[in-house]
Coordinates of C-alpha atoms in Angstrom, one line a residue:
T237 CA -28.5 33.3 -32.1
S238 CA -32.2 34.5 -31.7
G239 CA -34.6 32.2 -30.2
S240 CA -35.4 31.5 -26.4
Y241 CA -32.9 30.3 -23.6
Y242 CA -32.5 28.8 -20.3
S243 CA -30.3 30.9 -18.6
L244 CA -28.2 30.2 -15.7
I245 CA -26.0 32.3 -13.3
V246 CA -22.9 29.2 -12.0
S247 CA -20.8 31.3 -10.4
K248 CA -20.0 35.2 -9.0
S249 CA -17.4 36.6 -6.8
D250 CA -17.4 37.7 -3.0
N251 CA -18.7 41.3 -3.8
G252 CA -21.8 39.8 -5.6
D253 CA -20.6 40.5 -8.9
Y254 CA -21.8 37.5 -11.7
V255 CA -18.8 36.0 -13.7
Q256 CA -20.2 33.5 -15.7
Q257 CA -23.7 32.9 -17.3
I258 CA -24.6 29.9 -19.2
A259 CA -27.8 30.0 -21.6
I260 CA -29.6 26.7 -22.9
K261 CA -31.5 27.1 -26.5
E262 CA -35.0 25.8 -26.1
S263 CA -35.3 24.6 -29.3
S264 CA -32.3 22.5 -29.9
Y265 CA -30.2 22.8 -26.2
D266 CA -27.1 24.0 -27.8
V267 CA -25.2 25.5 -24.9
Y268 CA -23.7 29.1 -24.8
M269 CA -21.3 30.6 -22.1
R270 CA -19.9 34.2 -21.0
Y271 CA -18.0 35.7 -18.5
L272 CA -17.7 39.1 -16.8
N273 CA -14.6 41.0 -17.4
G274 CA -14.3 43.7 -15.4
S275 CA -18.0 45.6 -15.6
S276 CA -18.3 44.5 -19.3
W277 CA -19.4 40.7 -20.3
S278 CA -17.8 38.8 -22.9
A279 CA -19.5 37.9 -26.3
W280 CA -21.3 34.7 -26.1
K281 CA -19.4 31.7 -26.9
Q282 CA -21.2 28.1 -28.0
I283 CA -19.8 25.1 -26.2
S284 CA -19.1 22.1 -27.4
M285 CA -20.0 19.1 -25.3
A286 CA -17.2 16.8 -26.7
D287 CA -14.9 19.3 -24.9
H288 CA -16.4 18.3 -21.7
V289 CA -17.4 14.6 -22.0
Q290 CA -14.7 12.0 -21.7
S291 CA -14.7 8.5 -23.4
I292 CA -16.7 6.2 -21.6
D293 CA -15.6 2.3 -21.6
K294 CA -18.4 -0.3 -22.5
G295 CA -16.6 -3.0 -21.3
G296 CA -14.6 -4.2 -24.2
T297 CA -14.4 -1.6 -26.7
G298 CA -14.9 1.8 -25.4
A299 CA -17.8 4.5 -26.4
T300 CA -16.1 7.5 -27.8
T301 CA -19.7 9.3 -27.8
A302 CA -22.0 10.3 -25.2
S303 CA -24.9 9.6 -27.9
A304 CA -23.2 6.2 -28.9
A305 CA -22.9 5.4 -25.1
I306 CA -26.6 6.4 -24.2
S307 CA -27.8 4.3 -27.5
N308 CA -26.4 1.4 -25.4
L309 CA -27.2 1.5 -22.4
H310 CA -25.6 4.3 -21.1
G311 CA -21.9 3.0 -21.8
V312 CA -22.7 -0.7 -21.1
E313 CA -21.8 -2.8 -24.4
A314 CA -24.0 -5.7 -25.1
T315 CA -23.8 -8.8 -26.7
T316 CA -25.2 -8.2 -30.5
S317 CA -24.8 -12.3 -31.5
A318 CA -23.2 -15.4 -29.7
I319 CA -19.6 -15.4 -29.0
T320 CA -16.9 -18.2 -29.2
Y321 CA -13.2 -17.2 -28.4
Y322 CA -10.4 -19.9 -28.0
I323 CA -7.1 -20.1 -25.7
S324 CA -4.0 -21.8 -25.1
P325 CA -0.5 -21.3 -23.7
S326 CA 1.3 -21.5 -27.0
G327 CA -1.5 -18.6 -27.9
S328 CA -0.8 -15.3 -28.4
N329 CA -3.1 -12.3 -27.2
S330 CA -2.6 -10.0 -30.3
N331 CA -4.0 -13.2 -32.0
S332 CA -7.9 -13.0 -33.4
G333 CA -8.8 -15.3 -30.6
K334 CA -11.9 -16.6 -32.8
S335 CA -10.3 -20.0 -33.7
S336 CA -8.3 -22.9 -32.0
S337 CA -5.9 -22.0 -34.6
S338 CA -5.7 -18.3 -33.9
P339 CA -6.3 -18.8 -30.1
F340 CA -5.3 -15.6 -27.1
K341 CA -2.8 -16.7 -24.8
T342 CA -4.6 -16.0 -21.3
L343 CA -8.3 -16.3 -20.3
E344 CA -8.0 -12.6 -18.6
Y345 CA -7.4 -11.1 -22.1
A346 CA -10.3 -13.2 -23.5
L347 CA -12.8 -12.5 -20.6
S348 CA -11.7 -8.4 -21.4
K349 CA -12.7 -8.4 -24.8
L350 CA -16.3 -9.6 -24.2
P351 CA -19.2 -6.9 -23.1
K352 CA -20.2 -7.0 -19.6
F353 CA -24.0 -7.4 -20.5
L354 CA -24.6 -10.7 -21.7
K355 CA -27.7 -11.3 -24.8
H356 CA -26.5 -14.1 -25.8
D357 CA -24.6 -17.1 -25.2
V358 CA -20.4 -17.1 -25.1
T359 CA -18.1 -19.6 -24.9
I360 CA -14.3 -19.4 -24.2
N361 CA -13.0 -23.0 -24.9
V362 CA -9.6 -23.7 -23.2
A363 CA -7.1 -25.9 -24.7
Q364 CA -5.0 -28.5 -22.8
G365 CA -2.0 -26.9 -21.0
T366 CA -0.7 -25.0 -17.9
Y367 CA -2.0 -21.5 -17.6
T368 CA 0.2 -19.4 -15.4
E369 CA -1.3 -16.3 -15.4
S370 CA -2.4 -14.3 -11.8
E371 CA -5.7 -15.7 -10.5
V372 CA -8.0 -15.0 -12.7
L373 CA -11.1 -12.8 -11.9
I374 CA -14.4 -13.4 -13.6
T375 CA -16.8 -10.3 -12.5
G376 CA -19.6 -8.0 -13.4
F377 CA -21.1 -9.9 -16.2
V378 CA -24.9 -9.5 -16.3
G379 CA -28.2 -10.5 -18.8
E380 CA -29.9 -13.9 -19.6
G381 CA -26.9 -15.1 -21.8
S382 CA -24.7 -17.3 -20.0
L383 CA -20.6 -17.3 -19.7
S384 CA -19.5 -20.8 -20.3
I385 CA -15.4 -21.7 -20.3
V386 CA -14.9 -25.1 -21.2
G387 CA -11.8 -27.2 -21.0
T388 CA -11.9 -31.1 -21.4
A389 CA -15.6 -33.1 -21.8
A390 CA -14.1 -36.2 -19.6
A391 CA -16.7 -37.4 -17.0
N392 CA -16.0 -37.3 -13.4
A393 CA -13.1 -34.5 -13.6
V394 CA -10.4 -36.8 -15.1
G395 CA -8.1 -35.3 -16.9
A396 CA -9.5 -31.7 -16.1
E397 CA -6.1 -31.0 -14.1
N398 CA -4.1 -30.9 -17.4
Y399 CA -6.1 -27.7 -18.5
I400 CA -4.8 -26.1 -14.9
F401 CA -4.7 -22.6 -13.8
S402 CA -1.9 -22.4 -11.3
N403 CA -3.2 -19.5 -9.2
G404 CA -6.8 -20.4 -9.4
I405 CA -10.0 -18.4 -10.6
K406 CA -12.6 -16.1 -8.5
I407 CA -15.8 -15.5 -9.6
N408 CA -17.4 -12.3 -8.1
K409 CA -20.0 -10.0 -8.4
N410 CA -21.9 -11.3 -11.5
Q411 CA -25.5 -11.3 -12.2
G412 CA -25.7 -13.9 -15.3
R413 CA -25.1 -17.7 -15.2
V414 CA -21.6 -18.8 -15.3
E415 CA -20.4 -22.0 -16.0
L416 CA -16.9 -24.0 -15.6
H417 CA -16.7 -27.3 -17.8
G418 CA -14.1 -29.8 -17.5
I419 CA -11.4 -26.9 -15.7
G420 CA -8.3 -27.4 -13.4
S421 CA -7.0 -25.0 -10.8
S422 CA -4.1 -25.5 -8.3
N423 CA -5.7 -22.7 -6.3
G424 CA -9.3 -23.8 -6.0
F425 CA -11.8 -22.0 -7.1
R426 CA -13.6 -19.2 -5.5
V427 CA -17.2 -17.9 -6.0
F428 CA -18.5 -14.8 -4.1
N429 CA -21.6 -12.5 -4.5
S430 CA -22.8 -14.6 -7.4
P431 CA -26.5 -16.2 -7.8
D432 CA -26.0 -18.5 -10.4
V433 CA -22.6 -20.5 -10.5
V434 CA -21.9 -24.0 -11.9
F435 CA -19.2 -26.2 -12.2
Y436 CA -19.4 -29.3 -14.5
Y437 CA -16.2 -32.1 -14.1
C438 CA -13.9 -29.6 -12.3
H439 CA -10.9 -30.3 -10.8
A440 CA -9.3 -28.4 -8.0
Y441 CA -6.1 -30.0 -7.9
S442 CA -2.7 -29.4 -6.1
P443 CA 0.3 -31.7 -6.3
S444 CA 1.0 -31.6 -2.5
L445 CA -1.4 -30.2 0.5
V446 CA -2.1 -26.6 0.2
A447 CA -3.3 -25.1 3.8
D448 CA -6.2 -22.4 4.3
R449 CA -7.6 -23.2 0.4
A450 CA -10.8 -24.8 -0.7
G451 CA -11.7 -26.5 -3.5
F452 CA -14.7 -25.0 -4.2
F453 CA -15.5 -22.0 -1.9
S454 CA -18.9 -20.3 -1.8
T455 CA -19.8 -17.0 0.4
H456 CA -22.9 -15.0 -0.3
S457 CA -23.4 -17.2 -3.8
K458 CA -25.6 -20.1 -5.0
V459 CA -22.8 -22.7 -6.5
F460 CA -23.5 -26.3 -7.8
T461 CA -20.9 -28.2 -8.7
V462 CA -21.5 -32.0 -11.2
Y463 CA -19.0 -34.5 -10.4
C464 CA -16.1 -32.2 -9.3
R465 CA -13.0 -33.4 -7.4
A466 CA -10.7 -31.5 -4.9
T467 CA -7.3 -32.9 -4.3
N468 CA -5.0 -31.7 -1.8
L469 CA -6.8 -28.9 -0.6
Q470 CA -7.2 -28.3 3.3
N471 CA -11.0 -27.7 2.5
G472 CA -12.6 -29.8 -0.3
F473 CA -16.3 -28.0 -0.5
H474 CA -16.6 -24.9 1.5
S475 CA -19.6 -23.1 2.1
Y476 CA -19.2 -19.7 4.0
Q477 CA -21.3 -16.7 5.5
G478 CA -24.7 -17.1 3.7
G479 CA -22.9 -19.5 0.6
D480 CA -25.3 -22.1 -0.6
L481 CA -23.2 -25.1 -2.3
T482 CA -24.4 -28.3 -3.8
A483 CA -22.3 -30.8 -4.7
M484 CA -23.5 -33.6 -6.4
C485 CA -21.3 -36.7 -6.7
G486 CA -18.2 -35.0 -5.7
V487 CA -14.8 -36.6 -4.6
C488 CA -12.4 -35.3 -2.0
T489 CA -8.9 -37.1 -2.0
N490 CA -6.4 -36.0 1.1
C491 CA -8.3 -32.6 2.3
S492 CA -8.2 -32.3 5.9
Y493 CA -11.8 -31.1 6.0
P494 CA -13.6 -32.8 2.8
W495 CA -17.2 -31.1 3.4
C496 CA -17.2 -27.5 5.5
S497 CA -20.4 -25.1 6.1
A498 CA -20.0 -22.5 8.5
E499 CA -21.7 -19.2 9.4
G500 CA -25.0 -19.1 8.2
A501 CA -24.1 -20.9 4.8
V502 CA -25.5 -24.2 3.4
L503 CA -24.1 -27.2 1.9
Y504 CA -25.6 -30.0 0.1
V505 CA -24.0 -33.3 -0.6
Y506 CA -25.4 -36.2 -2.2

């Protein structure tokens, strides 16, 4: 079509003959391409960028066009309002997850439905029971909103072991605030590379002593625990390699090393 173009030769053969040329129209940025066939150029063909741009994962739903991705923080989906989900051992990941009567089955699945950029507060309500999914990974959340995972509201972590995750919970590489309320873990709570993590009334609980595992573990992270308990874990509250762990009114029962700090880490207990 008529108009002014930017032209670019993008490849050539060994003997110096140009074999491919791209032209971009100044007014519309339409892209055209032609090839050298022997001594003659092919006709110009307009290129659809949709043929060359893959779908972009937006942290839960997926952008299907480049323009949608660009308008939404280059592919990172953000919350548009507060979100509340529900999970239960008797639930199903085919449910809506939006009410206690239609809960998801696993925490991992509920997390996968969330945008990574939290502009609003998000709550996942945990029903009583035992969750046997593999170690839950909470990772990649940013923004001014908080992510709260809520089990029992009982004080002093009493009963938190009735909202138990058998294989533990790992929190890694989050820049936003993460809170756990009244949750139990048979394999401890591990926090890595996250600057704002708070545990309220949580219980790291195992029915028998577990070696080489901490109830509450922090490395390169700032962690605050409030009225939390560790039972039958080798290390109760463990701050390691640049960790910053504050334990307010914590309780350790049958832990080989109740309070641990090593390799430049800080542990405050009061």
